[in-house]
Amino acid sequence: MATEPVFNPVLLDIPDQFETGRLLVRAPRPGDGAILFASVIETLDDLRRYPSSMPWAMEEQTPGRTEEYARRGAANWIIRADFPMFAFLRSTGEHVGNCGLHRFNWSTRVFEIGWWCRRRFQGQGMITETARALTEFAFTHLGARRVWCGADEENTRSWRVAERLGFEHEGTLKSERCDPDGTRRTMRIYATTRD
């Protein structure tokens, strides 16, 4: 009696980039560190406003650290362990921000999505466009059944992206996280599902 082969995500053939109306969204590559560093430095004050949501932003930022992130991101993409994505304006090639699928479970096909937008592009719908396309990517190419996100209650811009995407607000988790200084944080949970 033959047994079904065990699912191996490393063997999953999926595109590592796609386009939207205004953007090229792609997996990180070695050499992307300098591009990412410039965006992070420009946006650092915004990113550090929510330290329990973006603990990496609290660390010292260097070109070496962002290059390491790009290389680890590329490696994780290949082994299907994490799906960080960089968004670039198609018209100019400028880095707009990052969006990714993280902390997922292949057996249940549940994926967490997260995002941040470079300061100069905030308020222009770029991250909504990126996150909409990445959500569709998760359902179409990864067999997702649920895509969810958590946003700090005070990070109105972030949770409004989820609402624009049509994600359902499933609840608010009071005192769910803690900043390094001890400040308790409340998180809003959003999700979208497909059978």
N, CA, C and O atoms as a DFTB+ gen file, in Angstrom:
780 C
 N C O
     1  1       0.851      -1.188       0.000
     2  2       0.000       0.000       0.000
     3  2       0.892       1.246       0.000
     4  3       1.751       1.401       0.868
     5  1       0.683       2.124      -0.974
     6  2       1.498       3.342      -1.095
     7  2       1.018       4.381      -0.085
     8  3      -0.176       4.516       0.185
     9  1       1.956       5.084       0.442
    10  2       1.616       6.172       1.356
    11  2       1.779       7.489       0.623
    12  3       2.578       7.615      -0.305
    13  1       0.997       8.474       1.068
    14  2       1.105       9.802       0.463
    15  2       2.449      10.420       0.826
    16  3       2.914      10.279       1.957
    17  1       3.081      11.112      -0.140
    18  2       4.341      11.766       0.187
    19  2       4.110      12.876       1.214
    20  3       3.072      13.537       1.214
    21  1       5.081      13.060       2.070
    22  2       5.008      14.121       3.075
    23  2       5.237      15.458       2.370
    24  3       6.145      15.592       1.549
    25  1       4.405      16.441       2.701
    26  2       4.546      17.768       2.103
    27  2       5.881      18.374       2.497
    28  3       6.227      18.412       3.678
    29  1       6.624      18.843       1.520
    30  2       7.915      19.486       1.755
    31  2       7.866      20.879       1.146
    32  3       7.951      21.009      -0.075
    33  1       7.732      21.935       1.964
    34  2       7.593      23.283       1.420
    35  2       8.807      23.747       0.606
    36  3       8.671      24.613      -0.259
    37  1       9.981      23.185       0.871
    38  2      11.172      23.575       0.107
    39  2      10.988      23.261      -1.378
    40  3      11.568      23.926      -2.236
    41  1      10.189      22.258      -1.668
    42  2       9.971      21.859      -3.059
    43  2       8.809      22.604      -3.717
    44  3       8.483      22.344      -4.876
    45  1       8.191      23.514      -2.994
    46  2       7.079      24.290      -3.523
    47  2       7.599      25.321      -4.519
    48  3       8.394      26.189      -4.158
    49  1       7.152      25.228      -5.773
    50  2       7.557      26.199      -6.796
    51  2       6.639      27.405      -6.729
    52  3       5.449      27.308      -7.027
    53  1       7.189      28.527      -6.341
    54  2       6.414      29.758      -6.218
    55  2       7.240      30.916      -6.745
    56  3       8.469      30.883      -6.673
    57  1       6.582      31.940      -7.274
    58  2       7.332      33.108      -7.749
    59  2       7.916      33.882      -6.568
    60  3       7.300      33.964      -5.505
    61  1       9.108      34.448      -6.763
    62  2       9.708      35.246      -5.685
    63  2       9.531      36.735      -5.924
    64  3      10.120      37.560      -5.226
    65  1       8.716      37.073      -6.914
    66  2       8.360      38.477      -7.120
    67  2       7.055      38.567      -7.901
    68  3       6.667      37.635      -8.606
    69  1       6.383      39.716      -7.760
    70  2       5.170      39.988      -8.522
    71  2       5.007      41.498      -8.599
    72  3       5.654      42.248      -7.869
    73  1       4.137      41.924      -9.491
    74  2       3.886      43.352      -9.664
    75  2       2.446      43.681      -9.310
    76  3       1.538      42.861      -9.448
    77  1       2.271      44.924      -8.844
    78  2       0.937      45.488      -8.647
    79  2       0.860      46.696      -9.587
    80  3       1.750      46.902     -10.412
    81  1      -0.180      47.472      -9.462
    82  2      -0.315      48.642     -10.329
    83  2       0.885      49.571     -10.281
    84  3       1.354      50.043     -11.317
    85  1       1.384      49.836      -9.072
    86  2       2.498      50.785      -8.924
    87  2       3.803      50.169      -8.463
    88  3       4.839      50.833      -8.477
    89  1       3.769      48.908      -8.054
    90  2       4.897      48.358      -7.307
    91  2       5.450      47.065      -7.884
    92  3       4.737      46.287      -8.516
    93  1       6.736      46.861      -7.648
    94  2       7.385      45.558      -7.799
    95  2       7.627      45.057      -6.382
    96  3       8.273      45.733      -5.581
    97  1       7.114      43.883      -6.078
    98  2       7.277      43.297      -4.749
    99  2       8.100      42.028      -4.933
   100  3       7.731      41.148      -5.712
   101  1       9.227      41.937      -4.207
   102  2      10.104      40.788      -4.408
   103  2      10.792      40.365      -3.123
   104  3      10.868      41.111      -2.146
   105  1      11.291      39.133      -3.165
   106  2      12.069      38.612      -2.047
   107  2      13.375      39.378      -1.934
   108  3      13.873      39.902      -2.930
   109  1      13.938      39.451      -0.731
   110  2      15.242      40.115      -0.576
   111  2      16.342      39.346      -1.286
   112  3      16.236      38.146      -1.537
   113  1      17.404      40.081      -1.601
   114  2      18.566      39.498      -2.268
   115  2      19.829      39.997      -1.591
   116  3      19.832      41.079      -1.005
   117  1      20.904      39.221      -1.664
   118  2      22.185      39.752      -1.201
   119  2      22.478      41.059      -1.942
   120  3      22.296      41.154      -3.156
   121  1      22.929      42.047      -1.200
   122  2      23.180      43.359      -1.775
   123  2      22.084      44.368      -1.507
   124  3      22.255      45.553      -1.792
   125  1      20.938      43.915      -0.954
   126  2      19.828      44.825      -0.646
   127  2      20.024      45.602       0.653
   128  3      19.223      46.480       0.971
   129  1      21.068      45.294       1.399
   130  2      21.242      45.905       2.711
   131  2      21.313      47.414       2.681
   132  3      20.726      48.072       3.539
   133  1      22.021      47.985       1.710
   134  2      22.170      49.449       1.643
   135  2      20.827      50.126       1.372
   136  3      20.520      51.171       1.945
   137  1      20.037      49.521       0.495
   138  2      18.703      50.051       0.182
   139  2      17.835      50.041       1.442
   140  3      17.177      51.028       1.770
   141  1      17.849      48.914       2.131
   142  2      17.047      48.773       3.342
   143  2      17.527      49.719       4.434
   144  3      16.714      50.329       5.128
   145  1      18.825      49.846       4.589
   146  2      19.380      50.725       5.617
   147  2      18.875      52.153       5.446
   148  3      18.463      52.784       6.420
   149  1      18.903      52.669       4.212
   150  2      18.442      54.039       3.966
   151  2      16.980      54.212       4.355
   152  3      16.610      55.229       4.942
   153  1      16.143      53.225       4.032
   154  2      14.720      53.306       4.371
   155  2      14.483      53.232       5.878
   156  3      13.666      53.972       6.425
   157  1      15.206      52.333       6.537
   158  2      15.050      52.176       7.985
   159  2      15.471      53.449       8.709
   160  3      14.764      53.913       9.604
   161  1      16.607      54.014       8.336
   162  2      17.088      55.233       8.997
   163  2      16.096      56.374       8.800
   164  3      15.821      57.128       9.734
   165  1      15.566      56.502       7.603
   166  2      14.582      57.557       7.324
   167  2      13.323      57.391       8.174
   168  3      12.673      58.380       8.514
   169  1      12.978      56.160       8.518
   170  2      11.704      55.846       9.160
   171  2      11.873      55.422      10.620
   172  3      10.899      55.044      11.271
   173  1      13.090      55.482      11.129
   174  2      13.390      54.896      12.438
   175  2      12.522      55.436      13.565
   176  3      12.081      54.663      14.416
   177  1      12.264      56.742      13.597
   178  2      11.428      57.300      14.672
   179  2      10.032      56.688      14.655
   180  3       9.462      56.414      15.711
   181  1       9.483      56.475      13.472
   182  2       8.152      55.860      13.365
   183  2       8.190      54.411      13.822
   184  3       7.300      53.961      14.545
   185  1       9.209      53.684      13.407
   186  2       9.323      52.271      13.751
   187  2       9.522      52.070      15.250
   188  3       9.020      51.106      15.827
   189  1      10.249      52.976      15.864
   190  2      10.540      52.840      17.297
   191  2       9.380      53.264      18.182
   192  3       9.441      53.101      19.401
   193  1       8.340      53.798      17.596
   194  2       7.174      54.208      18.376
   195  2       6.443      52.997      18.963
   196  3       5.709      53.126      19.943
   197  1       6.649      51.817      18.356
   198  2       5.945      50.601      18.782
   199  2       6.968      49.486      19.022
   200  3       7.030      48.519      18.262
   201  1       7.770      49.627      20.085
   202  2       8.895      48.696      20.291
   203  2       8.500      47.247      20.509
   204  3       9.265      46.353      20.146
   205  1       7.340      46.978      21.085
   206  2       6.966      45.574      21.289
   207  2       6.505      44.935      19.981
   208  3       6.525      43.711      19.852
   209  1       6.090      45.748      19.013
   210  2       5.685      45.222      17.715
   211  2       6.865      45.083      16.762
   212  3       6.878      44.197      15.907
   213  1       7.855      45.960      16.911
   214  2       9.025      45.946      16.030
   215  2      10.297      46.011      16.868
   216  3      11.016      47.009      16.830
   217  1      10.578      44.952      17.626
   218  2      11.749      44.993      18.508
   219  2      13.063      45.159      17.761
   220  3      14.021      45.700      18.313
   221  1      13.125      44.704      16.516
   222  2      14.348      44.841      15.729
   223  2      14.724      46.304      15.518
   224  3      15.905      46.624      15.380
   225  1      13.729      47.199      15.490
   226  2      14.000      48.620      15.261
   227  2      14.669      49.273      16.465
   228  3      15.261      50.345      16.335
   229  1      14.584      48.641      17.637
   230  2      15.199      49.198      18.836
   231  2      16.700      48.948      18.871
   232  3      17.422      49.594      19.631
   233  1      17.169      48.019      18.056
   234  2      18.593      47.707      18.017
   235  2      19.335      48.772      17.203
   236  3      18.726      49.519      16.438
   237  1      20.646      48.827      17.378
   238  2      21.456      49.742      16.574
   239  2      21.354      49.344      15.117
   240  3      21.506      48.171      14.776
   241  1      21.101      50.306      14.266
   242  2      20.958      50.043      12.834
   243  2      22.275      50.349      12.123
   244  3      22.832      51.437      12.276
   245  1      22.761      49.402      11.361
   246  2      23.997      49.564      10.604
   247  2      23.803      48.951       9.221
   248  3      22.936      48.096       9.046
   249  1      24.594      49.373       8.238
   250  2      24.518      48.733       6.921
   251  2      24.815      47.228       6.995
   252  3      24.226      46.445       6.250
   253  1      25.706      46.831       7.873
   254  2      26.002      45.410       8.030
   255  2      24.811      44.634       8.542
   256  3      24.550      43.522       8.083
   257  1      24.080      45.209       9.494
   258  2      22.903      44.528      10.054
   259  2      21.804      44.381       9.003
   260  3      21.170      43.329       8.913
   261  1      21.574      45.433       8.204
   262  2      20.526      45.335       7.192
   263  2      20.946      44.401       6.051
   264  3      20.101      43.735       5.453
   265  1      22.251      44.353       5.750
   266  2      22.703      43.389       4.740
   267  2      22.539      41.964       5.259
   268  3      22.167      41.066       4.503
   269  1      22.810      41.755       6.534
   270  2      22.592      40.433       7.117
   271  2      21.112      40.053       7.022
   272  3      20.777      38.914       6.698
   273  1      20.232      41.016       7.307
   274  2      18.787      40.754       7.200
   275  2      18.431      40.344       5.770
   276  3      17.682      39.389       5.565
   277  1      18.969      41.068       4.781
   278  2      18.668      40.753       3.380
   279  2      19.140      39.342       3.028
   280  3      18.422      38.594       2.366
   281  1      20.333      38.982       3.465
   282  2      20.864      37.656       3.141
   283  2      20.116      36.546       3.873
   284  3      19.819      35.505       3.287
   285  1      19.812      36.762       5.144
   286  2      19.028      35.758       5.873
   287  2      17.619      35.652       5.276
   288  3      17.050      34.563       5.190
   289  1      17.069      36.798       4.867
   290  2      15.754      36.788       4.236
   291  2      15.755      35.991       2.943
   292  3      14.830      35.224       2.676
   293  1      16.801      36.178       2.137
   294  2      16.914      35.422       0.886
   295  2      17.034      33.924       1.177
   296  3      16.404      33.104       0.510
   297  1      17.838      33.578       2.168
   298  2      18.012      32.164       2.529
   299  2      16.715      31.571       3.061
   300  3      16.348      30.457       2.686
   301  1      16.017      32.295       3.925
   302  2      14.753      31.807       4.469
   303  2      13.694      31.652       3.389
   304  3      12.851      30.758       3.463
   305  1      13.737      32.520       2.390
   306  2      12.818      32.394       1.260
   307  2      13.042      31.067       0.555
   308  3      12.091      30.348       0.247
   309  1      14.286      30.750       0.306
   310  2      14.622      29.528      -0.426
   311  2      14.147      28.284       0.319
   312  3      13.638      27.349      -0.299
   313  1      14.308      28.265       1.631
   314  2      13.901      27.079       2.403
   315  2      12.465      27.188       2.910
   316  3      12.002      26.331       3.663
   317  1      11.759      28.246       2.496
   318  2      10.340      28.451       2.816
   319  2      10.087      28.552       4.317
   320  3       9.056      28.107       4.821
   321  1      11.063      29.154       5.027
   322  2      10.941      29.326       6.472
   323  2      10.371      30.687       6.854
   324  3       9.876      30.865       7.967
   325  1      10.439      31.649       5.933
   326  2       9.949      33.003       6.173
   327  2       9.818      33.652       4.798
   328  3      10.558      33.318       3.873
   329  1       8.865      34.585       4.669
   330  2       8.647      35.228       3.379
   331  2       8.688      36.748       3.514
   332  3       7.658      37.404       3.361
   333  1       9.861      37.322       3.798
   334  2       9.961      38.778       3.785
   335  2       9.917      39.275       2.340
   336  3      10.432      38.617       1.436
   337  1       9.308      40.423       2.131
   338  2       9.222      40.992       0.790
   339  2       9.560      42.479       0.842
   340  3       9.190      43.181       1.784
   341  1      10.267      42.945      -0.183
   342  2      10.579      44.361      -0.342
   343  2       9.668      44.906      -1.438
   344  3       9.464      44.253      -2.461
   345  1       9.126      46.093      -1.226
   346  2       8.291      46.749      -2.236
   347  2       9.044      47.929      -2.820
   348  3       9.615      48.737      -2.088
   349  1       9.043      48.024      -4.142
   350  2       9.728      49.096      -4.864
   351  2       8.753      49.759      -5.823
   352  3       7.912      49.094      -6.428
   353  1       8.874      51.081      -5.957
   354  2       8.089      51.793      -6.958
   355  2       8.538      51.343      -8.340
   356  3       9.728      51.397      -8.650
   357  1       7.625      50.910      -9.153
   358  2       7.990      50.461     -10.502
   359  2       8.546      51.608     -11.328
   360  3       9.432      51.395     -12.156
   361  1       8.047      52.817     -11.124
   362  2       8.444      53.950     -11.952
   363  2       9.856      54.449     -11.667
   364  3      10.527      54.952     -12.568
   365  1      10.320      54.314     -10.408
   366  2      11.629      54.880     -10.046
   367  2      12.591      53.865      -9.434
   368  3      13.794      54.117      -9.362
   369  1      12.071      52.720      -8.992
   370  2      12.906      51.734      -8.315
   371  2      13.147      52.031      -6.848
   372  3      13.897      51.307      -6.195
   373  1      12.525      53.090      -6.304
   374  2      12.727      53.441      -4.893
   375  2      12.090      52.397      -3.982
   376  3      11.017      51.869      -4.275
   377  1      12.765      52.111      -2.878
   378  2      12.236      51.193      -1.878
   379  2      11.121      51.890      -1.101
   380  3      11.323      52.967      -0.541
   381  1       9.953      51.270      -1.072
   382  2       8.761      51.845      -0.455
   383  2       8.565      51.345       0.969
   384  3       8.112      52.091       1.837
   385  1       8.909      50.078       1.211
   386  2       8.716      49.497       2.531
   387  2       8.779      47.982       2.440
   388  3       9.089      47.420       1.389
   389  1       8.484      47.340       3.541
   390  2       8.535      45.879       3.603
   391  2       7.186      45.324       4.022
   392  3       6.418      45.957       4.747
   393  1       6.929      44.123       3.541
   394  2       5.729      43.384       3.908
   395  2       6.148      41.926       3.906
   396  3       6.991      41.540       3.097
   397  1       5.601      41.120       4.765
   398  2       6.043      39.737       4.766
   399  2       5.051      38.817       5.444
   400  3       4.153      39.249       6.166
   401  1       5.244      37.527       5.185
   402  2       4.489      36.469       5.846
   403  2       5.433      35.773       6.808
   404  3       6.470      35.246       6.407
   405  1       5.067      35.776       8.076
   406  2       5.966      35.313       9.125
   407  2       5.226      34.378      10.088
   408  3       3.997      34.318      10.096
   409  1       6.000      33.654      10.894
   410  2       5.455      32.810      11.964
   411  2       4.247      32.016      11.477
   412  3       3.168      32.066      12.068
   413  1       4.454      31.287      10.393
   414  2       3.350      30.533       9.815
   415  2       3.452      29.059      10.143
   416  3       4.472      28.573      10.631
   417  1       2.367      28.367       9.861
   418  2       2.266      26.949      10.140
   419  2       1.840      26.246       8.858
   420  3       0.711      26.410       8.396
   421  1       2.750      25.462       8.285
   422  2       2.444      24.788       7.022
   423  2       1.320      23.754       7.177
   424  3       0.543      23.549       6.244
   425  1       1.227      23.115       8.318
   426  2       0.209      22.072       8.456
   427  2      -1.199      22.652       8.532
   428  3      -2.143      22.028       8.048
   429  1      -1.360      23.821       9.124
   430  2      -2.685      24.439       9.204
   431  2      -2.887      25.516       8.148
   432  3      -4.004      25.988       7.937
   433  1      -1.794      25.904       7.482
   434  2      -1.814      26.955       6.442
   435  2      -2.329      28.288       6.994
   436  3      -3.158      28.961       6.381
   437  1      -1.810      28.643       8.168
   438  2      -2.100      29.927       8.801
   439  2      -0.844      30.777       8.716
   440  3       0.237      30.340       9.111
   441  1      -0.989      31.998       8.196
   442  2       0.138      32.886       7.968
   443  2      -0.120      34.240       8.625
   444  3      -1.200      34.813       8.487
   445  1       0.875      34.734       9.331
   446  2       0.804      36.090       9.874
   447  2       1.438      37.038       8.864
   448  3       2.505      36.751       8.324
   449  1       0.788      38.159       8.611
   450  2       1.320      39.169       7.710
   451  2       1.687      40.417       8.521
   452  3       0.998      40.782       9.474
   453  1       2.768      41.046       8.128
   454  2       3.191      42.285       8.771
   455  2       3.740      43.242       7.732
   456  3       4.071      42.839       6.617
   457  1       3.836      44.512       8.100
   458  2       4.286      45.516       7.138
   459  2       4.828      46.746       7.847
   460  3       4.542      46.983       9.021
   461  1       5.612      47.519       7.120
   462  2       5.974      48.876       7.512
   463  2       6.271      49.663       6.242
   464  3       6.681      49.104       5.224
   465  1       6.056      50.964       6.324
   466  2       6.192      51.831       5.157
   467  2       7.264      52.892       5.391
   468  3       7.325      53.515       6.451
   469  1       8.090      53.077       4.398
   470  2       9.103      54.134       4.447
   471  2       8.406      55.485       4.612
   472  3       7.360      55.730       4.011
   473  1       8.987      56.346       5.419
   474  2       8.327      57.588       5.798
   475  2       7.853      58.404       4.600
   476  3       6.723      58.893       4.608
   477  1       8.676      58.565       3.582
   478  2       8.298      59.441       2.460
   479  2       7.104      58.919       1.656
   480  3       6.506      59.667       0.883
   481  1       6.756      57.645       1.833
   482  2       5.642      57.065       1.077
   483  2       4.402      56.809       1.930
   484  3       3.415      56.264       1.436
   485  1       4.443      57.191       3.190
   486  2       3.296      56.960       4.065
   487  2       2.094      57.775       3.609
   488  3       2.238      58.890       3.106
   489  1       0.908      57.205       3.791
   490  2      -0.326      57.907       3.455
   491  2      -0.666      57.894       1.974
   492  3      -1.553      58.632       1.546
   493  1       0.018      57.072       1.176
   494  2      -0.237      57.022      -0.265
   495  2      -0.831      55.686      -0.717
   496  3      -0.999      55.451      -1.914
   497  1      -1.144      54.822       0.234
   498  2      -1.765      53.545      -0.101
   499  2      -0.800      52.482      -0.601
   500  3      -1.225      51.426      -1.070
   501  1       0.489      52.752      -0.502
   502  2       1.481      51.800      -1.019
   503  2       1.474      50.484      -0.239
   504  3       1.535      49.407      -0.833
   505  1       1.400      50.570       1.088
   506  2       1.432      49.349       1.889
   507  2       0.120      48.580       1.756
   508  3       0.122      47.349       1.758
   509  1      -0.987      49.289       1.642
   510  2      -2.250      48.596       1.394
   511  2      -2.162      47.814       0.089
   512  3      -2.599      46.665       0.021
   513  1      -1.604      48.429      -0.938
   514  2      -1.445      47.767      -2.237
   515  2      -0.531      46.539      -2.122
   516  3      -0.820      45.480      -2.679
   517  1       0.573      46.703      -1.390
   518  2       1.513      45.598      -1.198
   519  2       0.880      44.467      -0.399
   520  3       0.958      43.303      -0.790
   521  1       0.253      44.811       0.720
   522  2      -0.333      43.796       1.597
   523  2      -1.499      43.073       0.926
   524  3      -1.698      41.879       1.152
   525  1      -2.269      43.785       0.105
   526  2      -3.358      43.131      -0.626
   527  2      -2.794      42.070      -1.567
   528  3      -3.307      40.953      -1.636
   529  1      -1.738      42.429      -2.288
   530  2      -1.129      41.486      -3.235
   531  2      -0.476      40.313      -2.503
   532  3      -0.551      39.176      -2.971
   533  1       0.161      40.576      -1.363
   534  2       0.811      39.497      -0.628
   535  2      -0.219      38.560       0.013
   536  3       0.011      37.354       0.110
   537  1      -1.329      39.105       0.438
   538  2      -2.404      38.268       0.966
   539  2      -2.924      37.332      -0.123
   540  3      -3.133      36.143       0.120
   541  1      -3.130      37.866      -1.309
   542  2      -3.583      37.034      -2.430
   543  2      -2.522      35.990      -2.787
   544  3      -2.852      34.849      -3.112
   545  1      -1.251      36.383      -2.724
   546  2      -0.150      35.454      -2.955
   547  2      -0.229      34.283      -1.973
   548  3      -0.040      33.129      -2.359
   549  1      -0.508      34.585      -0.701
   550  2      -0.597      33.537       0.324
   551  2      -1.710      32.547       0.001
   552  3      -1.521      31.337       0.126
   553  1      -2.861      33.051      -0.411
   554  2      -3.980      32.156      -0.725
   555  2      -3.737      31.383      -2.021
   556  3      -4.025      30.189      -2.100
   557  1      -3.213      32.060      -3.023
   558  2      -3.059      31.447      -4.344
   559  2      -1.876      30.488      -4.426
   560  3      -2.008      29.387      -4.960
   561  1      -0.720      30.897      -3.900
   562  2       0.512      30.120      -4.089
   563  2       0.902      29.266      -2.888
   564  3       1.608      28.269      -3.039
   565  1       0.447      29.648      -1.699
   566  2       0.859      28.921      -0.493
   567  2      -0.263      28.073       0.104
   568  3      -0.055      27.355       1.082
   569  1      -1.432      28.161      -0.481
   570  2      -2.555      27.385       0.033
   571  2      -3.053      27.870       1.379
   572  3      -3.589      27.085       2.162
   573  1      -2.884      29.149       1.658
   574  2      -3.309      29.699       2.952
   575  2      -4.801      29.483       3.160
   576  3      -5.596      29.528       2.221
   577  1      -5.151      29.249       4.403
   578  2      -6.547      29.181       4.815
   579  2      -6.899      30.383       5.702
   580  3      -8.058      30.783       5.813
   581  1      -5.862      30.937       6.323
   582  2      -6.056      32.102       7.194
   583  2      -4.822      32.985       7.101
   584  3      -3.695      32.502       7.204
   585  1      -5.040      34.285       6.905
   586  2      -3.977      35.276       6.972
   587  2      -4.417      36.281       8.030
   588  3      -5.523      36.817       7.969
   589  1      -3.549      36.528       8.991
   590  2      -3.928      37.400      10.100
   591  2      -2.804      38.390      10.411
   592  3      -1.663      38.216       9.984
   593  1      -3.150      39.407      11.148
   594  2      -2.144      40.373      11.603
   595  2      -2.548      40.922      12.962
   596  3      -3.722      40.933      13.333
   597  1      -1.550      41.371      13.680
   598  2      -1.768      42.066      14.944
   599  2      -1.192      43.459      14.813
   600  3      -0.091      43.634      14.291
   601  1      -1.923      44.446      15.281
   602  2      -1.454      45.827      15.223
   603  2      -1.668      46.483      16.579
   604  3      -2.718      46.330      17.204
   605  1      -0.657      47.214      17.016
   606  2      -0.784      47.973      18.257
   607  2      -2.006      48.885      18.149
   608  3      -2.218      49.537      17.126
   609  1      -2.797      48.922      19.203
   610  2      -4.018      49.732      19.175
   611  2      -3.731      51.197      18.868
   612  3      -4.557      51.874      18.256
   613  1      -2.571      51.691      19.287
   614  2      -2.224      53.083      19.033
   615  2      -1.669      53.306      17.627
   616  3      -1.528      54.449      17.193
   617  1      -1.356      52.232      16.919
   618  2      -0.826      52.341      15.565
   619  2      -1.990      52.326      14.573
   620  3      -2.208      51.356      13.847
   621  1      -2.717      53.422      14.571
   622  2      -3.941      53.531      13.774
   623  2      -3.682      53.264      12.300
   624  3      -4.469      52.577      11.648
   625  1      -2.596      53.794      11.769
   626  2      -2.304      53.595      10.345
   627  2      -2.193      52.111      10.007
   628  3      -2.665      51.675       8.957
   629  1      -1.576      51.346      10.884
   630  2      -1.372      49.931      10.606
   631  2      -2.687      49.160      10.620
   632  3      -2.970      48.405       9.690
   633  1      -3.498      49.340      11.669
   634  2      -4.727      48.551      11.698
   635  2      -5.754      49.046      10.684
   636  3      -6.659      48.300      10.311
   637  1      -5.627      50.280      10.237
   638  2      -6.521      50.743       9.167
   639  2      -6.175      50.075       7.837
   640  3      -7.050      49.873       6.995
   641  1      -4.901      49.733       7.651
   642  2      -4.530      48.949       6.463
   643  2      -5.309      47.635       6.473
   644  3      -5.907      47.250       5.468
   645  1      -5.295      46.952       7.617
   646  2      -6.026      45.687       7.724
   647  2      -7.504      45.876       7.399
   648  3      -8.101      45.042       6.718
   649  1      -8.085      46.947       7.873
   650  2      -9.503      47.204       7.596
   651  2      -9.734      47.493       6.116
   652  3     -10.728      47.044       5.546
   653  1      -8.816      48.246       5.483
   654  2      -8.954      48.506       4.043
   655  2      -8.830      47.220       3.227
   656  3      -9.419      47.100       2.152
   657  1      -8.068      46.267       3.739
   658  2      -7.921      44.981       3.062
   659  2      -9.152      44.095       3.207
   660  3      -9.269      43.068       2.540
   661  1     -10.067      44.498       4.081
   662  2     -11.264      43.692       4.323
   663  2     -11.066      42.617       5.377
   664  3     -11.906      41.729       5.523
   665  1      -9.953      42.688       6.120
   666  2      -9.746      41.758       7.222
   667  2     -10.784      42.047       8.307
   668  3     -11.149      43.198       8.545
   669  1     -11.245      40.996       8.948
   670  2     -12.212      41.147      10.033
   671  2     -11.480      41.419      11.345
   672  3     -10.490      40.762      11.667
   673  1     -11.987      42.404      12.097
   674  2     -11.442      42.661      13.432
   675  2     -11.983      41.589      14.364
   676  3     -13.161      41.600      14.722
   677  1     -11.114      40.664      14.755
   678  2     -11.551      39.522      15.553
   679  2     -11.527      39.796      17.054
   680  3     -12.165      39.089      17.833
   681  1     -10.800      40.811      17.442
   682  2     -10.762      41.110      18.868
   683  2      -9.607      42.005      19.232
   684  3      -8.718      42.276      18.425
   685  1      -9.642      42.456      20.468
   686  2      -8.597      43.317      21.002
   687  2      -8.036      42.657      22.250
   688  3      -8.770      42.330      23.183
   689  1      -6.726      42.469      22.252
   690  2      -6.055      41.797      23.362
   691  2      -5.410      42.838      24.262
   692  3      -4.390      43.432      23.912
   693  1      -6.008      43.051      25.413
   694  2      -5.506      44.060      26.350
   695  2      -4.252      43.553      27.052
   696  3      -4.162      42.388      27.439
   697  1      -3.300      44.445      27.204
   698  2      -2.052      44.152      27.920
   699  2      -1.368      42.899      27.355
   700  3      -0.813      42.094      28.103
   701  1      -1.415      42.749      26.032
   702  2      -0.912      41.545      25.378
   703  2       0.611      41.555      25.236
   704  3       1.251      40.503      25.234
   705  1       1.184      42.756      25.118
   706  2       2.638      42.885      24.964
   707  2       3.165      43.907      25.956
   708  3       2.422      44.652      26.596
   709  1       4.477      43.900      26.048
   710  2       5.121      44.822      26.985
   711  2       6.341      45.434      26.316
   712  3       7.192      44.719      25.787
   713  1       6.423      46.755      26.339
   714  2       7.607      47.450      25.817
   715  2       8.781      47.234      26.765
   716  3       8.583      46.858      27.920
   717  1       9.998      47.466      26.289
   718  2      11.170      47.299      27.159
   719  2      11.114      48.130      28.441
   720  3      11.693      47.745      29.457
   721  1      10.407      49.286      28.396
   722  2      10.328      50.134      29.592
   723  2       9.199      49.707      30.539
   724  3       8.966      50.349      31.562
   725  1       8.499      48.616      30.188
   726  2       7.426      48.113      31.046
   727  2       6.033      48.563      30.647
   728  3       5.051      48.098      31.226
   729  1       5.922      49.459      29.668
   730  2       4.615      49.916      29.209
   731  2       3.845      48.755      28.589
   732  3       4.346      48.073      27.695
   733  1       2.627      48.540      29.069
   734  2       1.792      47.469      28.543
   735  2       1.123      47.936      27.258
   736  3       0.721      49.094      27.148
   737  1       1.003      47.029      26.279
   738  2       0.450      47.375      24.979
   739  2      -0.788      46.527      24.685
   740  3      -0.860      45.358      25.062
   741  1      -1.737      47.128      24.020
   742  2      -2.959      46.456      23.592
   743  2      -2.876      46.225      22.092
   744  3      -2.505      47.122      21.335
   745  1      -3.227      45.010      21.665
   746  2      -3.118      44.646      20.254
   747  2      -4.493      44.367      19.666
   748  3      -5.344      43.744      20.300
   749  1      -4.689      44.837      18.455
   750  2      -5.898      44.545      17.683
   751  2      -5.573      43.409      16.711
   752  3      -4.557      43.464      16.018
   753  1      -6.419      42.388      16.655
   754  2      -6.193      41.217      15.806
   755  2      -7.186      41.235      14.647
   756  3      -8.394      41.378      14.838
   757  1      -6.644      41.085      13.450
   758  2      -7.452      41.065      12.218
   759  2      -7.105      39.812      11.428
   760  3      -5.979      39.317      11.495
   761  1      -8.087      39.299      10.673
   762  2      -7.819      38.122       9.863
   763  2      -8.795      38.034       8.698
   764  3      -9.882      38.612       8.708
   765  1      -8.356      37.288       7.701
   766  2      -9.217      36.926       6.586
   767  2      -9.002      35.434       6.335
   768  3      -7.888      34.930       6.480
   769  1     -10.061      34.736       5.962
   770  2      -9.964      33.283       5.787
   771  2     -10.589      32.875       4.458
   772  3     -11.408      33.588       3.878
   773  1     -10.167      31.691       3.998
   774  2     -10.777      31.071       2.819
   775  2     -10.828      29.577       3.031
   776  3      -9.928      28.998       3.641
   777  1     -11.892      28.941       2.523
   778  2     -12.020      27.481       2.603
   779  2     -11.214      26.849       1.485
   780  3     -11.181      25.624       1.363
